[in-house]
Amino acid sequence: MPQYFPDTVKALASTCIDYIPPAENWIELDDLIKINPVFEYQRDIAYKNWETECKENKKQFFEVIYQYQGIKPGVEPPSENPGFRLVDVKTMYEGVKYLRNYDPMFTDEEFDYLLSQYSDQVIANSCNYYRTRLLNYKDEREISDHYIHHPVLMVHSTGDITNKFFIDRDPPTKEYCKNLTFKSIEGDHWIILNKKDEVNTHIHEWLKELKF
């Protein structure tokens, strides 16, 4: 956004999701997965049957994402990723139920509302985000300055699965965001929900220091 609308955007804040600068060369998704298998989920969402799976098993999918936390006492966690795939939501659901505690982020009423908002069209739109990689790549080729000069707040989570994207190096946020405030919170990918007070504290303190 700041590269496209530099005068409109005043500052940026992100939790967990790092800034990725425009790619110099196009990489097919299959080749990207060979380099880093953690991106397998993108192929499942974009080109496999996840759209149908999610529509048919919506409650189970979102329970897996939001309502089960941590490993059950006495259950031996897998030494590596257990290999649950989005192309089989029922199997993923049963596996997560076996491994994790039912520790919901949402009340029943809140969860029902969440499900009601994820219509079939919204699910399809979520898939389309991952289907437009080539279009986005071509669009971003027009951006000459890959650096972000606006004030940026990045709140990382220590246990976020996306940290595996940058096992052997710092995330590009630290290199390409020239006016960066970096914070870290213990938690998983959903700190904006289950560590909201800590996240909001960092945001409020950062906003108070901004001068436009």
PDB file of C-alpha atoms in Angstrom:
ATOM      1  CA  MET A   1       0.000   0.000   0.000  1.00  0.00           C
ATOM      2  CA  PRO A   2       2.640   2.652   0.815  1.00  0.00           C
ATOM      3  CA  GLN A   3       4.344   2.088  -2.544  1.00  0.00           C
ATOM      4  CA  TYR A   4       1.061   2.620  -4.401  1.00  0.00           C
ATOM      5  CA  PHE A   5      -0.358   5.410  -2.201  1.00  0.00           C
ATOM      6  CA  PRO A   6       2.620   7.011  -0.421  1.00  0.00           C
ATOM      7  CA  ASP A   7       0.775  10.232   0.407  1.00  0.00           C
ATOM      8  CA  THR A   8      -2.369   8.516   1.655  1.00  0.00           C
ATOM      9  CA  VAL A   9      -0.770   5.875   3.864  1.00  0.00           C
ATOM     10  CA  LYS A  10       0.761   7.424   6.984  1.00  0.00           C
ATOM     11  CA  ALA A  11       2.032   4.336   8.833  1.00  0.00           C
ATOM     12  CA  LEU A  12       1.660   0.557   8.897  1.00  0.00           C
ATOM     13  CA  ALA A  13       1.260  -2.047  11.631  1.00  0.00           C
ATOM     14  CA  SER A  14       1.300  -5.826  11.273  1.00  0.00           C
ATOM     15  CA  THR A  15       1.047  -8.815  13.577  1.00  0.00           C
ATOM     16  CA  CYS A  16       2.934 -11.950  12.509  1.00  0.00           C
ATOM     17  CA  ILE A  17       2.775 -11.338   8.747  1.00  0.00           C
ATOM     18  CA  ASP A  18       6.106  -9.997   7.498  1.00  0.00           C
ATOM     19  CA  TYR A  19       6.646  -7.669   4.573  1.00  0.00           C
ATOM     20  CA  ILE A  20       7.850  -9.516   1.490  1.00  0.00           C
ATOM     21  CA  PRO A  21       9.415  -7.225  -1.137  1.00  0.00           C
ATOM     22  CA  PRO A  22       8.495  -7.711  -4.804  1.00  0.00           C
ATOM     23  CA  ALA A  23      10.278 -10.712  -6.286  1.00  0.00           C
ATOM     24  CA  GLU A  24      12.990 -10.153  -8.862  1.00  0.00           C
ATOM     25  CA  ASN A  25      12.157 -13.395 -10.671  1.00  0.00           C
ATOM     26  CA  TRP A  26       9.015 -15.469 -11.012  1.00  0.00           C
ATOM     27  CA  ILE A  27       8.981 -18.757  -9.075  1.00  0.00           C
ATOM     28  CA  GLU A  28       6.295 -21.337  -9.768  1.00  0.00           C
ATOM     29  CA  LEU A  29       4.396 -22.397  -6.656  1.00  0.00           C
ATOM     30  CA  ASP A  30       5.423 -26.047  -7.110  1.00  0.00           C
ATOM     31  CA  ASP A  31       9.082 -24.995  -7.143  1.00  0.00           C
ATOM     32  CA  LEU A  32       8.575 -22.795  -4.093  1.00  0.00           C
ATOM     33  CA  ILE A  33       7.108 -25.744  -2.184  1.00  0.00           C
ATOM     34  CA  LYS A  34      10.132 -27.866  -3.071  1.00  0.00           C
ATOM     35  CA  ILE A  35      12.340 -25.203  -1.484  1.00  0.00           C
ATOM     36  CA  ASN A  36      10.113 -24.724   1.568  1.00  0.00           C
ATOM     37  CA  PRO A  37       7.348 -27.340   2.059  1.00  0.00           C
ATOM     38  CA  VAL A  38       5.562 -25.123   4.593  1.00  0.00           C
ATOM     39  CA  PHE A  39       3.942 -23.388   1.583  1.00  0.00           C
ATOM     40  CA  GLU A  40       2.027 -26.571   0.699  1.00  0.00           C
ATOM     41  CA  TYR A  41      -1.129 -25.024   2.154  1.00  0.00           C
ATOM     42  CA  GLN A  42      -1.135 -22.393  -0.609  1.00  0.00           C
ATOM     43  CA  ARG A  43      -1.371 -25.073  -3.282  1.00  0.00           C
ATOM     44  CA  ASP A  44      -4.147 -26.813  -1.356  1.00  0.00           C
ATOM     45  CA  ILE A  45      -6.141 -23.580  -1.168  1.00  0.00           C
ATOM     46  CA  ALA A  46      -5.492 -22.355  -4.699  1.00  0.00           C
ATOM     47  CA  TYR A  47      -5.436 -25.476  -6.843  1.00  0.00           C
ATOM     48  CA  LYS A  48      -6.644 -28.471  -4.846  1.00  0.00           C
ATOM     49  CA  ASN A  49     -10.090 -29.100  -3.391  1.00  0.00           C
ATOM     50  CA  TRP A  50      -9.910 -26.979  -0.238  1.00  0.00           C
ATOM     51  CA  GLU A  51     -12.664 -24.641  -1.434  1.00  0.00           C
ATOM     52  CA  THR A  52     -15.128 -27.535  -1.619  1.00  0.00           C
ATOM     53  CA  GLU A  53     -13.794 -29.083   1.595  1.00  0.00           C
ATOM     54  CA  CYS A  54     -14.234 -25.838   3.500  1.00  0.00           C
ATOM     55  CA  LYS A  55     -17.753 -25.251   2.210  1.00  0.00           C
ATOM     56  CA  GLU A  56     -18.802 -28.787   3.173  1.00  0.00           C
ATOM     57  CA  ASN A  57     -16.947 -28.899   6.519  1.00  0.00           C
ATOM     58  CA  LYS A  58     -16.863 -25.242   7.506  1.00  0.00           C
ATOM     59  CA  LYS A  59     -17.525 -25.735  11.232  1.00  0.00           C
ATOM     60  CA  GLN A  60     -14.794 -28.376  11.591  1.00  0.00           C
ATOM     61  CA  PHE A  61     -12.248 -26.283   9.692  1.00  0.00           C
ATOM     62  CA  PHE A  62     -12.714 -23.154  11.783  1.00  0.00           C
ATOM     63  CA  GLU A  63     -12.781 -25.162  15.015  1.00  0.00           C
ATOM     64  CA  VAL A  64      -9.347 -26.497  14.062  1.00  0.00           C
ATOM     65  CA  ILE A  65      -8.100 -22.966  13.419  1.00  0.00           C
ATOM     66  CA  TYR A  66      -9.565 -21.161  16.426  1.00  0.00           C
ATOM     67  CA  GLN A  67     -10.962 -23.487  19.081  1.00  0.00           C
ATOM     68  CA  TYR A  68      -8.174 -25.999  19.819  1.00  0.00           C
ATOM     69  CA  GLN A  69      -4.966 -24.860  21.529  1.00  0.00           C
ATOM     70  CA  GLY A  70      -1.879 -26.561  22.933  1.00  0.00           C
ATOM     71  CA  ILE A  71      -1.036 -30.256  23.221  1.00  0.00           C
ATOM     72  CA  LYS A  72      -3.092 -32.461  25.559  1.00  0.00           C
ATOM     73  CA  PRO A  73      -1.330 -33.752  28.696  1.00  0.00           C
ATOM     74  CA  GLY A  74      -0.012 -37.254  28.137  1.00  0.00           C
ATOM     75  CA  VAL A  75      -0.237 -37.025  24.361  1.00  0.00           C
ATOM     76  CA  GLU A  76       3.116 -37.301  22.645  1.00  0.00           C
ATOM     77  CA  PRO A  77       3.316 -34.475  20.098  1.00  0.00           C
ATOM     78  CA  PRO A  78       4.735 -35.399  16.706  1.00  0.00           C
ATOM     79  CA  SER A  79       8.437 -34.667  16.302  1.00  0.00           C
ATOM     80  CA  GLU A  80       7.639 -32.970  12.999  1.00  0.00           C
ATOM     81  CA  ASN A  81       4.588 -31.517  11.309  1.00  0.00           C
ATOM     82  CA  PRO A  82       1.914 -34.254  11.517  1.00  0.00           C
ATOM     83  CA  GLY A  83       1.145 -33.727   7.848  1.00  0.00           C
ATOM     84  CA  PHE A  84      -2.482 -32.644   8.108  1.00  0.00           C
ATOM     85  CA  ARG A  85      -3.639 -31.401   4.722  1.00  0.00           C
ATOM     86  CA  LEU A  86      -6.361 -28.906   3.903  1.00  0.00           C
ATOM     87  CA  VAL A  87      -7.580 -31.232   1.157  1.00  0.00           C
ATOM     88  CA  ASP A  88      -9.064 -33.534   3.839  1.00  0.00           C
ATOM     89  CA  VAL A  89     -10.651 -31.372   6.520  1.00  0.00           C
ATOM     90  CA  LYS A  90     -12.346 -34.263   8.353  1.00  0.00           C
ATOM     91  CA  THR A  91      -9.056 -36.138   8.818  1.00  0.00           C
ATOM     92  CA  MET A  92      -7.321 -32.928   9.890  1.00  0.00           C
ATOM     93  CA  TYR A  93     -10.136 -32.242  12.370  1.00  0.00           C
ATOM     94  CA  GLU A  94      -9.925 -35.696  13.962  1.00  0.00           C
ATOM     95  CA  GLY A  95      -6.134 -35.437  14.196  1.00  0.00           C
ATOM     96  CA  VAL A  96      -6.262 -32.028  15.869  1.00  0.00           C
ATOM     97  CA  LYS A  97      -8.960 -33.211  18.308  1.00  0.00           C
ATOM     98  CA  TYR A  98      -6.678 -36.062  19.345  1.00  0.00           C
ATOM     99  CA  LEU A  99      -3.616 -33.845  19.806  1.00  0.00           C
ATOM    100  CA  ARG A 100      -4.932 -30.564  21.176  1.00  0.00           C
ATOM    101  CA  ASN A 101      -7.020 -29.212  24.027  1.00  0.00           C
ATOM    102  CA  TYR A 102     -10.427 -27.726  23.342  1.00  0.00           C
ATOM    103  CA  ASP A 103      -9.622 -24.194  24.496  1.00  0.00           C
ATOM    104  CA  PRO A 104     -11.809 -21.932  22.363  1.00  0.00           C
ATOM    105  CA  MET A 105     -10.915 -18.369  21.459  1.00  0.00           C
ATOM    106  CA  PHE A 106     -14.589 -17.603  20.769  1.00  0.00           C
ATOM    107  CA  THR A 107     -17.796 -18.178  22.692  1.00  0.00           C
ATOM    108  CA  ASP A 108     -20.439 -20.317  20.988  1.00  0.00           C
ATOM    109  CA  GLU A 109     -22.329 -17.177  19.982  1.00  0.00           C
ATOM    110  CA  GLU A 110     -19.209 -15.530  18.558  1.00  0.00           C
ATOM    111  CA  PHE A 111     -18.233 -18.692  16.720  1.00  0.00           C
ATOM    112  CA  ASP A 112     -21.683 -19.057  15.154  1.00  0.00           C
ATOM    113  CA  TYR A 113     -21.430 -15.453  13.966  1.00  0.00           C
ATOM    114  CA  LEU A 114     -17.999 -16.134  12.458  1.00  0.00           C
ATOM    115  CA  LEU A 115     -19.391 -19.101  10.530  1.00  0.00           C
ATOM    116  CA  SER A 116     -22.328 -17.048   9.280  1.00  0.00           C
ATOM    117  CA  GLN A 117     -19.946 -14.463   7.803  1.00  0.00           C
ATOM    118  CA  TYR A 118     -17.954 -17.030   5.834  1.00  0.00           C
ATOM    119  CA  SER A 119     -20.379 -17.487   2.962  1.00  0.00           C
ATOM    120  CA  ASP A 120     -19.445 -19.629  -0.027  1.00  0.00           C
ATOM    121  CA  GLN A 121     -18.460 -16.434  -1.861  1.00  0.00           C
ATOM    122  CA  VAL A 122     -16.142 -15.324   0.949  1.00  0.00           C
ATOM    123  CA  ILE A 123     -14.476 -18.745   0.938  1.00  0.00           C
ATOM    124  CA  ALA A 124     -14.019 -18.522  -2.842  1.00  0.00           C
ATOM    125  CA  ASN A 125     -12.517 -15.037  -2.496  1.00  0.00           C
ATOM    126  CA  SER A 126     -10.045 -16.376   0.061  1.00  0.00           C
ATOM    127  CA  CYS A 127      -8.938 -18.972  -2.484  1.00  0.00           C
ATOM    128  CA  ASN A 128      -8.591 -16.358  -5.210  1.00  0.00           C
ATOM    129  CA  TYR A 129      -5.958 -14.529  -3.170  1.00  0.00           C
ATOM    130  CA  TYR A 130      -3.639 -17.505  -3.681  1.00  0.00           C
ATOM    131  CA  ARG A 131      -4.664 -17.959  -7.318  1.00  0.00           C
ATOM    132  CA  THR A 132      -3.420 -14.530  -8.370  1.00  0.00           C
ATOM    133  CA  ARG A 133       0.297 -14.916  -7.578  1.00  0.00           C
ATOM    134  CA  LEU A 134       1.345 -14.348 -11.191  1.00  0.00           C
ATOM    135  CA  LEU A 135      -0.908 -11.295 -11.581  1.00  0.00           C
ATOM    136  CA  ASN A 136       0.473  -9.827  -8.363  1.00  0.00           C
ATOM    137  CA  TYR A 137       4.035 -10.524  -9.479  1.00  0.00           C
ATOM    138  CA  LYS A 138       3.482  -8.677 -12.769  1.00  0.00           C
ATOM    139  CA  ASP A 139       1.763  -5.796 -10.996  1.00  0.00           C
ATOM    140  CA  GLU A 140       4.589  -5.417  -8.475  1.00  0.00           C
ATOM    141  CA  ARG A 141       7.209  -5.297 -11.229  1.00  0.00           C
ATOM    142  CA  GLU A 142       6.241  -1.648 -11.695  1.00  0.00           C
ATOM    143  CA  ILE A 143       7.345  -0.758  -8.150  1.00  0.00           C
ATOM    144  CA  SER A 144      10.817   0.760  -8.359  1.00  0.00           C
ATOM    145  CA  ASP A 145      11.482   1.250  -4.640  1.00  0.00           C
ATOM    146  CA  HIS A 146      11.153  -1.986  -2.692  1.00  0.00           C
ATOM    147  CA  TYR A 147      11.836  -0.293   0.641  1.00  0.00           C
ATOM    148  CA  ILE A 148       9.160   1.071   2.962  1.00  0.00           C
ATOM    149  CA  HIS A 149      10.063   4.455   4.429  1.00  0.00           C
ATOM    150  CA  HIS A 150       6.876   4.998   6.433  1.00  0.00           C
ATOM    151  CA  PRO A 151       6.764   4.205  10.167  1.00  0.00           C
ATOM    152  CA  VAL A 152       6.154   0.470  10.613  1.00  0.00           C
ATOM    153  CA  LEU A 153       5.225  -1.560  13.690  1.00  0.00           C
ATOM    154  CA  MET A 154       5.914  -5.299  13.437  1.00  0.00           C
ATOM    155  CA  VAL A 155       4.645  -7.493  16.289  1.00  0.00           C
ATOM    156  CA  HIS A 156       6.122 -10.980  16.009  1.00  0.00           C
ATOM    157  CA  SER A 157       4.952 -14.102  17.814  1.00  0.00           C
ATOM    158  CA  THR A 158       7.560 -16.508  19.190  1.00  0.00           C
ATOM    159  CA  GLY A 159       5.555 -19.631  18.357  1.00  0.00           C
ATOM    160  CA  ASP A 160       4.117 -18.572  15.006  1.00  0.00           C
ATOM    161  CA  ILE A 161       4.334 -21.298  12.366  1.00  0.00           C
ATOM    162  CA  THR A 162       5.218 -18.642   9.774  1.00  0.00           C
ATOM    163  CA  ASN A 163       8.556 -18.204  11.558  1.00  0.00           C
ATOM    164  CA  LYS A 164       9.581 -21.360   9.704  1.00  0.00           C
ATOM    165  CA  PHE A 165       9.678 -19.262   6.537  1.00  0.00           C
ATOM    166  CA  PHE A 166      12.829 -17.574   7.849  1.00  0.00           C
ATOM    167  CA  ILE A 167      14.679 -20.327   9.706  1.00  0.00           C
ATOM    168  CA  ASP A 168      18.165 -19.333   8.564  1.00  0.00           C
ATOM    169  CA  ARG A 169      17.812 -15.550   8.242  1.00  0.00           C
ATOM    170  CA  ASP A 170      16.013 -12.491   9.551  1.00  0.00           C
ATOM    171  CA  PRO A 171      12.642 -11.743   7.963  1.00  0.00           C
ATOM    172  CA  PRO A 172      12.846  -9.098   5.199  1.00  0.00           C
ATOM    173  CA  THR A 173      10.789  -6.713   7.332  1.00  0.00           C
ATOM    174  CA  LYS A 174      13.960  -5.853   9.261  1.00  0.00           C
ATOM    175  CA  GLU A 175      15.905  -5.061   6.089  1.00  0.00           C
ATOM    176  CA  TYR A 176      13.291  -3.335   3.949  1.00  0.00           C
ATOM    177  CA  CYS A 177      11.350  -1.310   6.523  1.00  0.00           C
ATOM    178  CA  LYS A 178      13.619   1.647   7.200  1.00  0.00           C
ATOM    179  CA  ASN A 179      11.599   3.134  10.076  1.00  0.00           C
ATOM    180  CA  LEU A 180      10.776  -0.060  11.970  1.00  0.00           C
ATOM    181  CA  THR A 181       9.593  -0.664  15.518  1.00  0.00           C
ATOM    182  CA  PHE A 182       9.919  -4.398  16.224  1.00  0.00           C
ATOM    183  CA  LYS A 183       8.166  -6.138  19.133  1.00  0.00           C
ATOM    184  CA  SER A 184       7.876  -9.798  20.102  1.00  0.00           C
ATOM    185  CA  ILE A 185       5.166 -11.599  22.088  1.00  0.00           C
ATOM    186  CA  GLU A 186       5.101 -15.190  23.322  1.00  0.00           C
ATOM    187  CA  GLY A 187       2.272 -16.962  21.538  1.00  0.00           C
ATOM    188  CA  ASP A 188       1.080 -18.463  18.270  1.00  0.00           C
ATOM    189  CA  HIS A 189      -0.198 -17.025  14.992  1.00  0.00           C
ATOM    190  CA  TRP A 190      -3.377 -15.732  16.643  1.00  0.00           C
ATOM    191  CA  ILE A 191      -1.864 -13.306  19.168  1.00  0.00           C
ATOM    192  CA  ILE A 192      -4.248 -10.628  17.922  1.00  0.00           C
ATOM    193  CA  LEU A 193      -7.000 -12.758  19.504  1.00  0.00           C
ATOM    194  CA  ASN A 194      -5.450 -14.612  22.435  1.00  0.00           C
ATOM    195  CA  LYS A 195      -2.873 -11.958  23.411  1.00  0.00           C
ATOM    196  CA  LYS A 196      -4.955  -8.940  22.430  1.00  0.00           C
ATOM    197  CA  ASP A 197      -4.100  -6.865  25.521  1.00  0.00           C
ATOM    198  CA  GLU A 198      -0.350  -7.152  24.853  1.00  0.00           C
ATOM    199  CA  VAL A 199      -0.827  -6.456  21.150  1.00  0.00           C
ATOM    200  CA  ASN A 200      -3.001  -3.413  21.842  1.00  0.00           C
ATOM    201  CA  THR A 201      -0.473  -2.087  24.361  1.00  0.00           C
ATOM    202  CA  HIS A 202       2.294  -2.193  21.742  1.00  0.00           C
ATOM    203  CA  ILE A 203       0.034  -0.536  19.162  1.00  0.00           C
ATOM    204  CA  HIS A 204      -1.061   2.244  21.530  1.00  0.00           C
ATOM    205  CA  GLU A 205       2.508   2.999  22.642  1.00  0.00           C
ATOM    206  CA  TRP A 206       3.678   3.081  19.027  1.00  0.00           C
ATOM    207  CA  LEU A 207       0.837   5.353  17.929  1.00  0.00           C
ATOM    208  CA  LYS A 208       1.574   7.813  20.740  1.00  0.00           C
ATOM    209  CA  GLU A 209       5.130   8.200  19.457  1.00  0.00           C
ATOM    210  CA  LEU A 210       4.147   8.853  15.834  1.00  0.00           C
ATOM    211  CA  LYS A 211       4.495  12.371  14.518  1.00  0.00           C
ATOM    212  CA  PHE A 212       3.012  13.310  11.155  1.00  0.00           C
TER     213      PHE A 212
END
